[in-house]
Amino acid sequence: MLTAAIGTWKLVTGRADKLFAGASEERLYTELAPGKNRLIYLWGHLTAVHDRMLPLLGLGPRLHPELDAIFLTAPDKTVAELPSTADLTSAWAGVNAALLAGFDSLTPAQWLERHADVSPEDFAREPHRNRLAILLNRTNHTSFHLGQAVLAPK
Amino acid sequence: MLTAAIGTWKLVTGRADKLFAGASEERLYTELAPGKNRLIYLWGHLTAVHDRMLPLLGLGPRLHPELDAIFLTAPDKTVAELPSTADLTSAWAGVNAALLAGFDSLTPAQWLERHADVSPEDFAREPHRNRLAILLNRTNHTSFHLGQAVLAPK
């Protein structure tokens, strides 16, 4: 069952990788539709959210906490200077590699343990708030933004 | 683990239900962005794809095969007459209820059996092509279109 969950993560992350890392500089700075977010913002947003999964799943410290102020807290087009495409490409690849290595290190029992954002008391009442739920949720989060990203003009 | 997978399906389908079944008639016929699909098309498309899951997962015959010609084969804005909102609301609810009842009827071992679109020979080589993979994939498919649907003007 874990194979299926990690397989879906890989499939969806691979699609996102192809779309974002394969986009031209010009396309990255294009809005999805008039007045909407730009592709570069979605990409940075996904990188920040994936980076936060590392401590959330107990897989280690964050690699790029500096992304939050640009891609999570602030809306698009409010921060003057974004990371270069080369830096974002590298952050995205590094975070996803760290996650995949971490996924492989977890036993099935550990996938059903609580994640770091839920207290032992809350977890006793809500045992579905486990690592696996984070994996499934974040896979769908990527799909959500991927659906938006494909709308950006080619 | 199945609880987590079915829980994510319920969460995502519930969000789609709120968005589509809760949309005004006017909003349903609005394009996501100039020249893109309309909300009603996404909704019908999701209903048809979910309906196809019934035979695919061995849960019974399709309830609404008539939706394919309108929402799967044909692009949006090429079919003159769409189902009424009342009919689509009813089809969407009926299909999802049938799926949930079916999900509950499957044992963990059955979730890891092949789905109906893969032959026994192919399944021997590719054991990941099981019912669970369909559930995870279709949950992400809904998230993909949900990401698009939220872009439609309010």
PDB file of C-alpha atoms in Angstrom:
ATOM      1  CA  MET A   1       0.000   0.000   0.000  1.00  0.00           C
ATOM      2  CA  LEU A   2       2.889   2.334   0.721  1.00  0.00           C
ATOM      3  CA  THR A   3       4.275   1.546  -2.717  1.00  0.00           C
ATOM      4  CA  ALA A   4       1.066   2.914  -4.201  1.00  0.00           C
ATOM      5  CA  ALA A   5       1.130   6.082  -2.092  1.00  0.00           C
ATOM      6  CA  ILE A   6       4.810   6.815  -2.763  1.00  0.00           C
ATOM      7  CA  GLY A   7       4.312   5.864  -6.431  1.00  0.00           C
ATOM      8  CA  THR A   8       1.549   8.463  -6.789  1.00  0.00           C
ATOM      9  CA  TRP A   9       3.768  11.063  -5.091  1.00  0.00           C
ATOM     10  CA  LYS A  10       6.557  10.288  -7.575  1.00  0.00           C
ATOM     11  CA  LEU A  11       4.203  10.463 -10.548  1.00  0.00           C
ATOM     12  CA  VAL A  12       2.701  13.806  -9.544  1.00  0.00           C
ATOM     13  CA  THR A  13       6.028  15.352  -8.478  1.00  0.00           C
ATOM     14  CA  GLY A  14       7.546  14.152 -11.751  1.00  0.00           C
ATOM     15  CA  ARG A  15       4.808  15.927 -13.709  1.00  0.00           C
ATOM     16  CA  ALA A  16       5.405  19.107 -11.725  1.00  0.00           C
ATOM     17  CA  ASP A  17       9.134  18.798 -12.325  1.00  0.00           C
ATOM     18  CA  LYS A  18       8.627  18.479 -16.069  1.00  0.00           C
ATOM     19  CA  LEU A  19       6.301  21.460 -16.156  1.00  0.00           C
ATOM     20  CA  PHE A  20       8.217  23.884 -13.920  1.00  0.00           C
ATOM     21  CA  ALA A  21      11.844  22.876 -14.434  1.00  0.00           C
ATOM     22  CA  GLY A  22      11.104  22.530 -18.154  1.00  0.00           C
ATOM     23  CA  ALA A  23       9.463  25.949 -18.551  1.00  0.00           C
ATOM     24  CA  SER A  24      11.216  28.848 -20.258  1.00  0.00           C
ATOM     25  CA  GLU A  25      12.192  31.844 -18.144  1.00  0.00           C
ATOM     26  CA  GLU A  26       9.532  33.829 -19.973  1.00  0.00           C
ATOM     27  CA  ARG A  27       6.802  31.309 -19.277  1.00  0.00           C
ATOM     28  CA  LEU A  28       7.761  31.103 -15.587  1.00  0.00           C
ATOM     29  CA  TYR A  29       7.004  34.803 -15.252  1.00  0.00           C
ATOM     30  CA  THR A  30       3.659  34.529 -17.067  1.00  0.00           C
ATOM     31  CA  GLU A  31       0.377  34.723 -15.163  1.00  0.00           C
ATOM     32  CA  LEU A  32      -1.856  31.639 -15.292  1.00  0.00           C
ATOM     33  CA  ALA A  33      -4.617  33.959 -16.444  1.00  0.00           C
ATOM     34  CA  PRO A  34      -5.004  37.739 -16.287  1.00  0.00           C
ATOM     35  CA  GLY A  35      -4.487  38.878 -12.684  1.00  0.00           C
ATOM     36  CA  LYS A  36      -3.677  35.380 -11.344  1.00  0.00           C
ATOM     37  CA  ASN A  37      -0.455  33.970  -9.883  1.00  0.00           C
ATOM     38  CA  ARG A  38       2.607  33.442 -12.043  1.00  0.00           C
ATOM     39  CA  LEU A  39       4.096  29.975 -12.662  1.00  0.00           C
ATOM     40  CA  ILE A  40       7.258  30.929 -10.741  1.00  0.00           C
ATOM     41  CA  TYR A  41       5.144  31.649  -7.672  1.00  0.00           C
ATOM     42  CA  LEU A  42       3.428  28.259  -7.811  1.00  0.00           C
ATOM     43  CA  TRP A  43       6.798  26.578  -8.168  1.00  0.00           C
ATOM     44  CA  GLY A  44       8.310  28.400  -5.195  1.00  0.00           C
ATOM     45  CA  HIS A  45       5.148  27.740  -3.196  1.00  0.00           C
ATOM     46  CA  LEU A  46       5.352  23.995  -3.862  1.00  0.00           C
ATOM     47  CA  THR A  47       9.070  23.983  -3.000  1.00  0.00           C
ATOM     48  CA  ALA A  48       8.388  25.714   0.346  1.00  0.00           C
ATOM     49  CA  VAL A  49       5.497  23.376   1.175  1.00  0.00           C
ATOM     50  CA  HIS A  50       7.603  20.315   0.316  1.00  0.00           C
ATOM     51  CA  ASP A  51      10.513  21.680   2.366  1.00  0.00           C
ATOM     52  CA  ARG A  52       8.204  21.960   5.376  1.00  0.00           C
ATOM     53  CA  MET A  53       7.423  18.262   5.030  1.00  0.00           C
ATOM     54  CA  LEU A  54      10.963  17.370   6.161  1.00  0.00           C
ATOM     55  CA  PRO A  55      10.498  18.356   9.856  1.00  0.00           C
ATOM     56  CA  LEU A  56       6.772  17.583   9.684  1.00  0.00           C
ATOM     57  CA  LEU A  57       7.559  13.939   8.857  1.00  0.00           C
ATOM     58  CA  GLY A  58      10.554  13.858  11.221  1.00  0.00           C
ATOM     59  CA  LEU A  59      12.977  13.464   8.329  1.00  0.00           C
ATOM     60  CA  GLY A  60      15.333  16.270   9.278  1.00  0.00           C
ATOM     61  CA  PRO A  61      15.591  20.060   9.383  1.00  0.00           C
ATOM     62  CA  ARG A  62      14.378  22.321   6.605  1.00  0.00           C
ATOM     63  CA  LEU A  63      16.715  23.058   3.734  1.00  0.00           C
ATOM     64  CA  HIS A  64      15.146  26.329   2.524  1.00  0.00           C
ATOM     65  CA  PRO A  65      13.195  28.172   5.239  1.00  0.00           C
ATOM     66  CA  GLU A  66      13.983  31.437   3.411  1.00  0.00           C
ATOM     67  CA  LEU A  67      11.357  30.534   0.807  1.00  0.00           C
ATOM     68  CA  ASP A  68       8.422  31.000   3.217  1.00  0.00           C
ATOM     69  CA  ALA A  69       8.535  34.803   3.314  1.00  0.00           C
ATOM     70  CA  ILE A  70       8.434  34.931  -0.492  1.00  0.00           C
ATOM     71  CA  PHE A  71       6.158  32.050  -1.462  1.00  0.00           C
ATOM     72  CA  LEU A  72       3.952  31.270   1.543  1.00  0.00           C
ATOM     73  CA  THR A  73       3.422  34.386   3.626  1.00  0.00           C
ATOM     74  CA  ALA A  74       3.425  36.939   0.812  1.00  0.00           C
ATOM     75  CA  PRO A  75       1.046  36.810  -2.147  1.00  0.00           C
ATOM     76  CA  ASP A  76       2.533  36.791  -5.639  1.00  0.00           C
ATOM     77  CA  LYS A  77       3.787  40.079  -7.078  1.00  0.00           C
ATOM     78  CA  THR A  78       4.360  41.692  -3.669  1.00  0.00           C
ATOM     79  CA  VAL A  79       8.017  40.669  -3.195  1.00  0.00           C
ATOM     80  CA  ALA A  80      10.424  42.608  -5.412  1.00  0.00           C
ATOM     81  CA  GLU A  81      13.213  40.077  -5.728  1.00  0.00           C
ATOM     82  CA  LEU A  82      12.573  36.389  -6.323  1.00  0.00           C
ATOM     83  CA  PRO A  83      15.260  33.692  -6.218  1.00  0.00           C
ATOM     84  CA  SER A  84      16.927  33.080  -9.572  1.00  0.00           C
ATOM     85  CA  THR A  85      15.579  30.231 -11.670  1.00  0.00           C
ATOM     86  CA  ALA A  86      18.852  28.371 -11.122  1.00  0.00           C
ATOM     87  CA  ASP A  87      18.496  28.670  -7.334  1.00  0.00           C
ATOM     88  CA  LEU A  88      14.870  27.589  -7.404  1.00  0.00           C
ATOM     89  CA  THR A  89      15.661  24.633  -9.673  1.00  0.00           C
ATOM     90  CA  SER A  90      18.330  23.552  -7.222  1.00  0.00           C
ATOM     91  CA  ALA A  91      16.127  24.028  -4.135  1.00  0.00           C
ATOM     92  CA  TRP A  92      13.233  22.101  -5.724  1.00  0.00           C
ATOM     93  CA  ALA A  93      15.493  19.191  -6.714  1.00  0.00           C
ATOM     94  CA  GLY A  94      17.272  19.107  -3.353  1.00  0.00           C
ATOM     95  CA  VAL A  95      14.088  19.141  -1.289  1.00  0.00           C
ATOM     96  CA  ASN A  96      12.435  16.424  -3.353  1.00  0.00           C
ATOM     97  CA  ALA A  97      15.546  14.220  -3.223  1.00  0.00           C
ATOM     98  CA  ALA A  98      15.705  14.607   0.571  1.00  0.00           C
ATOM     99  CA  LEU A  99      12.025  13.695   0.841  1.00  0.00           C
ATOM    100  CA  LEU A 100      12.354  10.586  -1.320  1.00  0.00           C
ATOM    101  CA  ALA A 101      15.339   9.378   0.699  1.00  0.00           C
ATOM    102  CA  GLY A 102      13.335  10.020   3.858  1.00  0.00           C
ATOM    103  CA  PHE A 103      10.266   8.184   2.551  1.00  0.00           C
ATOM    104  CA  ASP A 104      12.422   5.119   1.889  1.00  0.00           C
ATOM    105  CA  SER A 105      13.784   5.222   5.445  1.00  0.00           C
ATOM    106  CA  LEU A 106      10.363   4.941   7.111  1.00  0.00           C
ATOM    107  CA  THR A 107       8.858   1.608   8.113  1.00  0.00           C
ATOM    108  CA  PRO A 108       5.124   0.944   7.538  1.00  0.00           C
ATOM    109  CA  ALA A 109       4.537   1.379  11.284  1.00  0.00           C
ATOM    110  CA  GLN A 110       6.288   4.754  11.224  1.00  0.00           C
ATOM    111  CA  TRP A 111       4.013   5.960   8.407  1.00  0.00           C
ATOM    112  CA  LEU A 112       1.094   5.434  10.766  1.00  0.00           C
ATOM    113  CA  GLU A 113       2.707   7.375  13.616  1.00  0.00           C
ATOM    114  CA  ARG A 114       1.725  10.973  14.338  1.00  0.00           C
ATOM    115  CA  HIS A 115       3.293  13.796  12.385  1.00  0.00           C
ATOM    116  CA  ALA A 116       5.106  16.657  14.119  1.00  0.00           C
ATOM    117  CA  ASP A 117       2.199  19.122  14.042  1.00  0.00           C
ATOM    118  CA  VAL A 118      -0.091  16.981  16.193  1.00  0.00           C
ATOM    119  CA  SER A 119       0.356  16.509  19.942  1.00  0.00           C
ATOM    120  CA  PRO A 120       0.317  13.028  21.517  1.00  0.00           C
ATOM    121  CA  GLU A 121      -3.008  13.949  23.204  1.00  0.00           C
ATOM    122  CA  ASP A 122      -4.653  15.031  19.968  1.00  0.00           C
ATOM    123  CA  PHE A 123      -3.239  12.017  18.141  1.00  0.00           C
ATOM    124  CA  ALA A 124      -4.818   9.684  20.704  1.00  0.00           C
ATOM    125  CA  ARG A 125      -8.198  11.137  19.707  1.00  0.00           C
ATOM    126  CA  GLU A 126      -7.402  11.560  16.005  1.00  0.00           C
ATOM    127  CA  PRO A 127      -5.165   8.688  14.914  1.00  0.00           C
ATOM    128  CA  HIS A 128      -5.703   9.521  11.252  1.00  0.00           C
ATOM    129  CA  ARG A 129      -3.327  12.504  11.632  1.00  0.00           C
ATOM    130  CA  ASN A 130      -0.317  10.403  10.718  1.00  0.00           C
ATOM    131  CA  ARG A 131       2.627  10.729   8.343  1.00  0.00           C
ATOM    132  CA  LEU A 132       0.766   8.899   5.572  1.00  0.00           C
ATOM    133  CA  ALA A 133      -2.055  11.451   5.691  1.00  0.00           C
ATOM    134  CA  ILE A 134       0.545  14.202   5.119  1.00  0.00           C
ATOM    135  CA  LEU A 135       1.970  12.341   2.120  1.00  0.00           C
ATOM    136  CA  LEU A 136      -1.461  11.857   0.527  1.00  0.00           C
ATOM    137  CA  ASN A 137      -2.517  15.420   1.311  1.00  0.00           C
ATOM    138  CA  ARG A 138       0.634  17.010  -0.109  1.00  0.00           C
ATOM    139  CA  THR A 139       0.441  14.872  -3.252  1.00  0.00           C
ATOM    140  CA  ASN A 140      -3.045  16.276  -3.824  1.00  0.00           C
ATOM    141  CA  HIS A 141      -1.756  19.762  -3.048  1.00  0.00           C
ATOM    142  CA  THR A 142       0.736  19.437  -5.904  1.00  0.00           C
ATOM    143  CA  SER A 143      -1.995  18.119  -8.224  1.00  0.00           C
ATOM    144  CA  PHE A 144      -4.164  21.098  -7.278  1.00  0.00           C
ATOM    145  CA  HIS A 145      -1.518  23.598  -8.391  1.00  0.00           C
ATOM    146  CA  LEU A 146      -0.500  21.470 -11.373  1.00  0.00           C
ATOM    147  CA  GLY A 147      -4.060  21.798 -12.644  1.00  0.00           C
ATOM    148  CA  GLN A 148      -3.606  25.560 -12.469  1.00  0.00           C
ATOM    149  CA  ALA A 149      -0.123  25.529 -13.966  1.00  0.00           C
ATOM    150  CA  VAL A 150      -1.229  23.795 -17.176  1.00  0.00           C
ATOM    151  CA  LEU A 151      -3.582  26.727 -17.826  1.00  0.00           C
ATOM    152  CA  ALA A 152      -0.658  29.164 -18.239  1.00  0.00           C
ATOM    153  CA  PRO A 153      -0.240  30.260 -21.854  1.00  0.00           C
ATOM    154  CA  LYS A 154       2.429  28.230 -23.663  1.00  0.00           C
TER     155      LYS A 154
ATOM    156  CA  MET B   1      -3.604   2.859   5.590  1.00  0.00           C
ATOM    157  CA  LEU B   2      -6.833   2.422   3.649  1.00  0.00           C
ATOM    158  CA  THR B   3      -8.507   4.766   6.106  1.00  0.00           C
ATOM    159  CA  ALA B   4      -6.020   7.462   5.069  1.00  0.00           C
ATOM    160  CA  ALA B   5      -6.556   6.846   1.340  1.00  0.00           C
ATOM    161  CA  ILE B   6     -10.359   6.796   1.580  1.00  0.00           C
ATOM    162  CA  GLY B   7     -10.222   9.774   3.969  1.00  0.00           C
ATOM    163  CA  THR B   8      -8.305  11.834   1.413  1.00  0.00           C
ATOM    164  CA  TRP B   9     -10.801  10.826  -1.286  1.00  0.00           C
ATOM    165  CA  LYS B  10     -13.678  11.983   0.949  1.00  0.00           C
ATOM    166  CA  LEU B  11     -11.941  15.268   1.769  1.00  0.00           C
ATOM    167  CA  VAL B  12     -11.199  16.109  -1.864  1.00  0.00           C
ATOM    168  CA  THR B  13     -14.587  14.968  -3.177  1.00  0.00           C
ATOM    169  CA  GLY B  14     -16.258  16.977  -0.410  1.00  0.00           C
ATOM    170  CA  ARG B  15     -14.410  20.110  -1.527  1.00  0.00           C
ATOM    171  CA  ALA B  16     -15.456  19.490  -5.117  1.00  0.00           C
ATOM    172  CA  ASP B  17     -19.034  18.943  -3.991  1.00  0.00           C
ATOM    173  CA  LYS B  18     -19.064  22.240  -2.114  1.00  0.00           C
ATOM    174  CA  LEU B  19     -17.604  24.108  -5.060  1.00  0.00           C
ATOM    175  CA  PHE B  20     -19.688  22.635  -7.882  1.00  0.00           C
ATOM    176  CA  ALA B  21     -22.983  21.760  -6.205  1.00  0.00           C
ATOM    177  CA  GLY B  22     -22.788  25.077  -4.350  1.00  0.00           C
ATOM    178  CA  ALA B  23     -22.145  27.220  -7.433  1.00  0.00           C
ATOM    179  CA  SER B  24     -24.826  29.440  -8.942  1.00  0.00           C
ATOM    180  CA  GLU B  25     -26.191  28.544 -12.372  1.00  0.00           C
ATOM    181  CA  GLU B  26     -24.453  31.629 -13.714  1.00  0.00           C
ATOM    182  CA  ARG B  27     -21.078  30.694 -12.251  1.00  0.00           C
ATOM    183  CA  LEU B  28     -21.357  27.119 -13.573  1.00  0.00           C
ATOM    184  CA  TYR B  29     -21.530  28.508 -17.100  1.00  0.00           C
ATOM    185  CA  THR B  30     -18.553  30.845 -16.584  1.00  0.00           C
ATOM    186  CA  GLU B  31     -15.158  30.090 -18.125  1.00  0.00           C
ATOM    187  CA  LEU B  32     -12.261  29.526 -15.685  1.00  0.00           C
ATOM    188  CA  ALA B  33     -10.379  32.168 -17.649  1.00  0.00           C
ATOM    189  CA  PRO B  34     -10.972  33.650 -21.101  1.00  0.00           C
ATOM    190  CA  GLY B  35     -11.152  30.813 -23.642  1.00  0.00           C
ATOM    191  CA  LYS B  36     -10.841  28.017 -21.043  1.00  0.00           C
ATOM    192  CA  ASN B  37     -13.329  25.346 -19.943  1.00  0.00           C
ATOM    193  CA  ARG B  38     -16.455  26.259 -18.029  1.00  0.00           C
ATOM    194  CA  LEU B  39     -17.096  25.019 -14.481  1.00  0.00           C
ATOM    195  CA  ILE B  40     -20.041  22.923 -15.660  1.00  0.00           C
ATOM    196  CA  TYR B  41     -17.727  21.052 -18.015  1.00  0.00           C
ATOM    197  CA  LEU B  42     -15.251  20.227 -15.235  1.00  0.00           C
ATOM    198  CA  TRP B  43     -18.104  19.018 -13.067  1.00  0.00           C
ATOM    199  CA  GLY B  44     -19.535  16.756 -15.768  1.00  0.00           C
ATOM    200  CA  HIS B  45     -16.039  15.532 -16.584  1.00  0.00           C
ATOM    201  CA  LEU B  46     -15.393  14.555 -12.954  1.00  0.00           C
ATOM    202  CA  THR B  47     -18.790  12.858 -12.760  1.00  0.00           C
ATOM    203  CA  ALA B  48     -18.056  10.791 -15.879  1.00  0.00           C
ATOM    204  CA  VAL B  49     -14.568   9.836 -14.649  1.00  0.00           C
ATOM    205  CA  HIS B  50     -15.943   8.823 -11.249  1.00  0.00           C
ATOM    206  CA  ASP B  51     -18.741   6.846 -12.913  1.00  0.00           C
ATOM    207  CA  ARG B  52     -16.128   4.890 -14.877  1.00  0.00           C
ATOM    208  CA  MET B  53     -14.510   3.905 -11.583  1.00  0.00           C
ATOM    209  CA  LEU B  54     -17.485   1.653 -10.753  1.00  0.00           C
ATOM    210  CA  PRO B  55     -16.693  -1.065 -13.341  1.00  0.00           C
ATOM    211  CA  LEU B  56     -12.967  -0.305 -13.172  1.00  0.00           C
ATOM    212  CA  LEU B  57     -12.925  -1.245  -9.477  1.00  0.00           C
ATOM    213  CA  GLY B  58     -15.390  -4.112  -9.984  1.00  0.00           C
ATOM    214  CA  LEU B  59     -18.076  -2.333  -7.965  1.00  0.00           C
ATOM    215  CA  GLY B  60     -20.884  -2.636 -10.493  1.00  0.00           C
ATOM    216  CA  PRO B  61     -22.069  -1.275 -13.828  1.00  0.00           C
ATOM    217  CA  ARG B  62     -21.903   2.386 -14.774  1.00  0.00           C
ATOM    218  CA  LEU B  63     -24.786   4.618 -13.752  1.00  0.00           C
ATOM    219  CA  HIS B  64     -24.320   7.395 -16.345  1.00  0.00           C
ATOM    220  CA  PRO B  65     -22.485   6.244 -19.483  1.00  0.00           C
ATOM    221  CA  GLU B  66     -24.357   8.959 -21.412  1.00  0.00           C
ATOM    222  CA  LEU B  67     -22.035  11.562 -19.865  1.00  0.00           C
ATOM    223  CA  ASP B  68     -18.967  10.387 -21.827  1.00  0.00           C
ATOM    224  CA  ALA B  69     -20.021  11.799 -25.186  1.00  0.00           C
ATOM    225  CA  ILE B  70     -20.552  15.218 -23.610  1.00  0.00           C
ATOM    226  CA  PHE B  71     -17.811  15.491 -20.990  1.00  0.00           C
ATOM    227  CA  LEU B  72     -15.036  13.091 -22.006  1.00  0.00           C
ATOM    228  CA  THR B  73     -14.990  12.667 -25.782  1.00  0.00           C
ATOM    229  CA  ALA B  74     -16.079  16.164 -26.756  1.00  0.00           C
ATOM    230  CA  PRO B  75     -14.239  19.320 -25.699  1.00  0.00           C
ATOM    231  CA  ASP B  76     -16.219  21.996 -23.859  1.00  0.00           C
ATOM    232  CA  LYS B  77     -18.476  24.267 -25.913  1.00  0.00           C
ATOM    233  CA  THR B  78     -18.867  21.777 -28.770  1.00  0.00           C
ATOM    234  CA  VAL B  79     -22.036  20.023 -27.518  1.00  0.00           C
ATOM    235  CA  ALA B  80     -25.156  22.143 -27.857  1.00  0.00           C
ATOM    236  CA  GLU B  81     -27.244  20.694 -25.051  1.00  0.00           C
ATOM    237  CA  LEU B  82     -25.793  19.890 -21.636  1.00  0.00           C
ATOM    238  CA  PRO B  83     -27.656  18.025 -18.869  1.00  0.00           C
ATOM    239  CA  SER B  84     -29.643  20.307 -16.573  1.00  0.00           C
ATOM    240  CA  THR B  85     -27.968  21.347 -13.330  1.00  0.00           C
ATOM    241  CA  ALA B  86     -30.535  19.284 -11.429  1.00  0.00           C
ATOM    242  CA  ASP B  87     -29.662  16.175 -13.444  1.00  0.00           C
ATOM    243  CA  LEU B  88     -25.940  16.713 -13.030  1.00  0.00           C
ATOM    244  CA  THR B  89     -26.312  17.312  -9.287  1.00  0.00           C
ATOM    245  CA  SER B  90     -28.209  14.049  -9.018  1.00  0.00           C
ATOM    246  CA  ALA B  91     -25.731  12.078 -11.170  1.00  0.00           C
ATOM    247  CA  TRP B  92     -22.726  13.431  -9.227  1.00  0.00           C
ATOM    248  CA  ALA B  93     -24.308  12.553  -5.859  1.00  0.00           C
ATOM    249  CA  GLY B  94     -25.458   9.117  -7.010  1.00  0.00           C
ATOM    250  CA  VAL B  95     -22.093   8.120  -8.476  1.00  0.00           C
ATOM    251  CA  ASN B  96     -20.155   9.247  -5.411  1.00  0.00           C
ATOM    252  CA  ALA B  97     -22.545   7.472  -3.049  1.00  0.00           C
ATOM    253  CA  ALA B  98     -22.203   4.249  -5.061  1.00  0.00           C
ATOM    254  CA  LEU B  99     -18.411   4.571  -4.960  1.00  0.00           C
ATOM    255  CA  LEU B 100     -18.278   5.139  -1.201  1.00  0.00           C
ATOM    256  CA  ALA B 101     -20.510   2.130  -0.576  1.00  0.00           C
ATOM    257  CA  GLY B 102     -18.260   0.115  -2.872  1.00  0.00           C
ATOM    258  CA  PHE B 103     -15.076   1.286  -1.148  1.00  0.00           C
ATOM    259  CA  ASP B 104     -16.459   0.103   2.177  1.00  0.00           C
ATOM    260  CA  SER B 105     -17.228  -3.323   0.711  1.00  0.00           C
ATOM    261  CA  LEU B 106     -13.627  -4.037  -0.333  1.00  0.00           C
ATOM    262  CA  THR B 107     -11.171  -5.871   1.917  1.00  0.00           C
ATOM    263  CA  PRO B 108      -7.532  -4.695   2.170  1.00  0.00           C
ATOM    264  CA  ALA B 109      -6.493  -7.666   0.006  1.00  0.00           C
ATOM    265  CA  GLN B 110      -9.024  -6.699  -2.654  1.00  0.00           C
ATOM    266  CA  TRP B 111      -7.607  -3.173  -2.806  1.00  0.00           C
ATOM    267  CA  LEU B 112      -4.303  -4.714  -3.871  1.00  0.00           C
ATOM    268  CA  GLU B 113      -5.893  -6.833  -6.615  1.00  0.00           C
ATOM    269  CA  ARG B 114      -5.742  -5.766 -10.250  1.00  0.00           C
ATOM    270  CA  HIS B 115      -8.273  -3.323 -11.608  1.00  0.00           C
ATOM    271  CA  ALA B 116     -10.443  -4.143 -14.610  1.00  0.00           C
ATOM    272  CA  ASP B 117      -8.305  -2.338 -17.208  1.00  0.00           C
ATOM    273  CA  VAL B 118      -5.237  -4.500 -16.667  1.00  0.00           C
ATOM    274  CA  SER B 119      -4.933  -8.111 -17.864  1.00  0.00           C
ATOM    275  CA  PRO B 120      -3.773 -10.879 -15.500  1.00  0.00           C
ATOM    276  CA  GLU B 121      -0.563 -11.148 -17.588  1.00  0.00           C
ATOM    277  CA  ASP B 122       0.227  -7.449 -17.343  1.00  0.00           C
ATOM    278  CA  PHE B 123      -0.654  -7.433 -13.652  1.00  0.00           C
ATOM    279  CA  ALA B 124       1.859 -10.222 -13.005  1.00  0.00           C
ATOM    280  CA  ARG B 125       4.557  -7.891 -14.375  1.00  0.00           C
ATOM    281  CA  GLU B 126       3.088  -4.660 -12.940  1.00  0.00           C
ATOM    282  CA  PRO B 127       1.515  -5.447  -9.567  1.00  0.00           C
ATOM    283  CA  HIS B 128       1.217  -1.744  -8.748  1.00  0.00           C
ATOM    284  CA  ARG B 129      -1.727  -1.492 -11.170  1.00  0.00           C
ATOM    285  CA  ASN B 130      -4.233  -2.307  -8.447  1.00  0.00           C
ATOM    286  CA  ARG B 131      -7.496  -0.823  -7.184  1.00  0.00           C
ATOM    287  CA  LEU B 132      -5.709   1.341  -4.637  1.00  0.00           C
ATOM    288  CA  ALA B 133      -3.631   2.994  -7.376  1.00  0.00           C
ATOM    289  CA  ILE B 134      -6.891   3.944  -9.138  1.00  0.00           C
ATOM    290  CA  LEU B 135      -8.273   5.455  -5.923  1.00  0.00           C
ATOM    291  CA  LEU B 136      -5.129   7.540  -5.327  1.00  0.00           C
ATOM    292  CA  ASN B 137      -4.900   8.561  -8.973  1.00  0.00           C
ATOM    293  CA  ARG B 138      -8.526   9.638  -9.235  1.00  0.00           C
ATOM    294  CA  THR B 139      -8.302  11.591  -5.978  1.00  0.00           C
ATOM    295  CA  ASN B 140      -5.428  13.546  -7.502  1.00  0.00           C
ATOM    296  CA  HIS B 141      -7.405  13.949 -10.719  1.00  0.00           C
ATOM    297  CA  THR B 142     -10.157  15.688  -8.752  1.00  0.00           C
ATOM    298  CA  SER B 143      -7.583  17.898  -6.983  1.00  0.00           C
ATOM    299  CA  PHE B 144      -6.109  18.817 -10.379  1.00  0.00           C
ATOM    300  CA  HIS B 145      -9.444  20.125 -11.658  1.00  0.00           C
ATOM    301  CA  LEU B 146     -10.365  21.622  -8.289  1.00  0.00           C
ATOM    302  CA  GLY B 147      -7.252  23.784  -8.560  1.00  0.00           C
ATOM    303  CA  GLN B 148      -8.606  25.030 -11.877  1.00  0.00           C
ATOM    304  CA  ALA B 149     -12.167  25.445 -10.640  1.00  0.00           C
ATOM    305  CA  VAL B 150     -11.187  27.860  -7.849  1.00  0.00           C
ATOM    306  CA  LEU B 151      -9.777  30.210 -10.507  1.00  0.00           C
ATOM    307  CA  ALA B 152     -13.236  30.818 -11.997  1.00  0.00           C
ATOM    308  CA  PRO B 153     -14.515  34.335 -11.279  1.00  0.00           C
ATOM    309  CA  LYS B 154     -16.848  34.414  -8.264  1.00  0.00           C
TER     310      LYS B 154
END
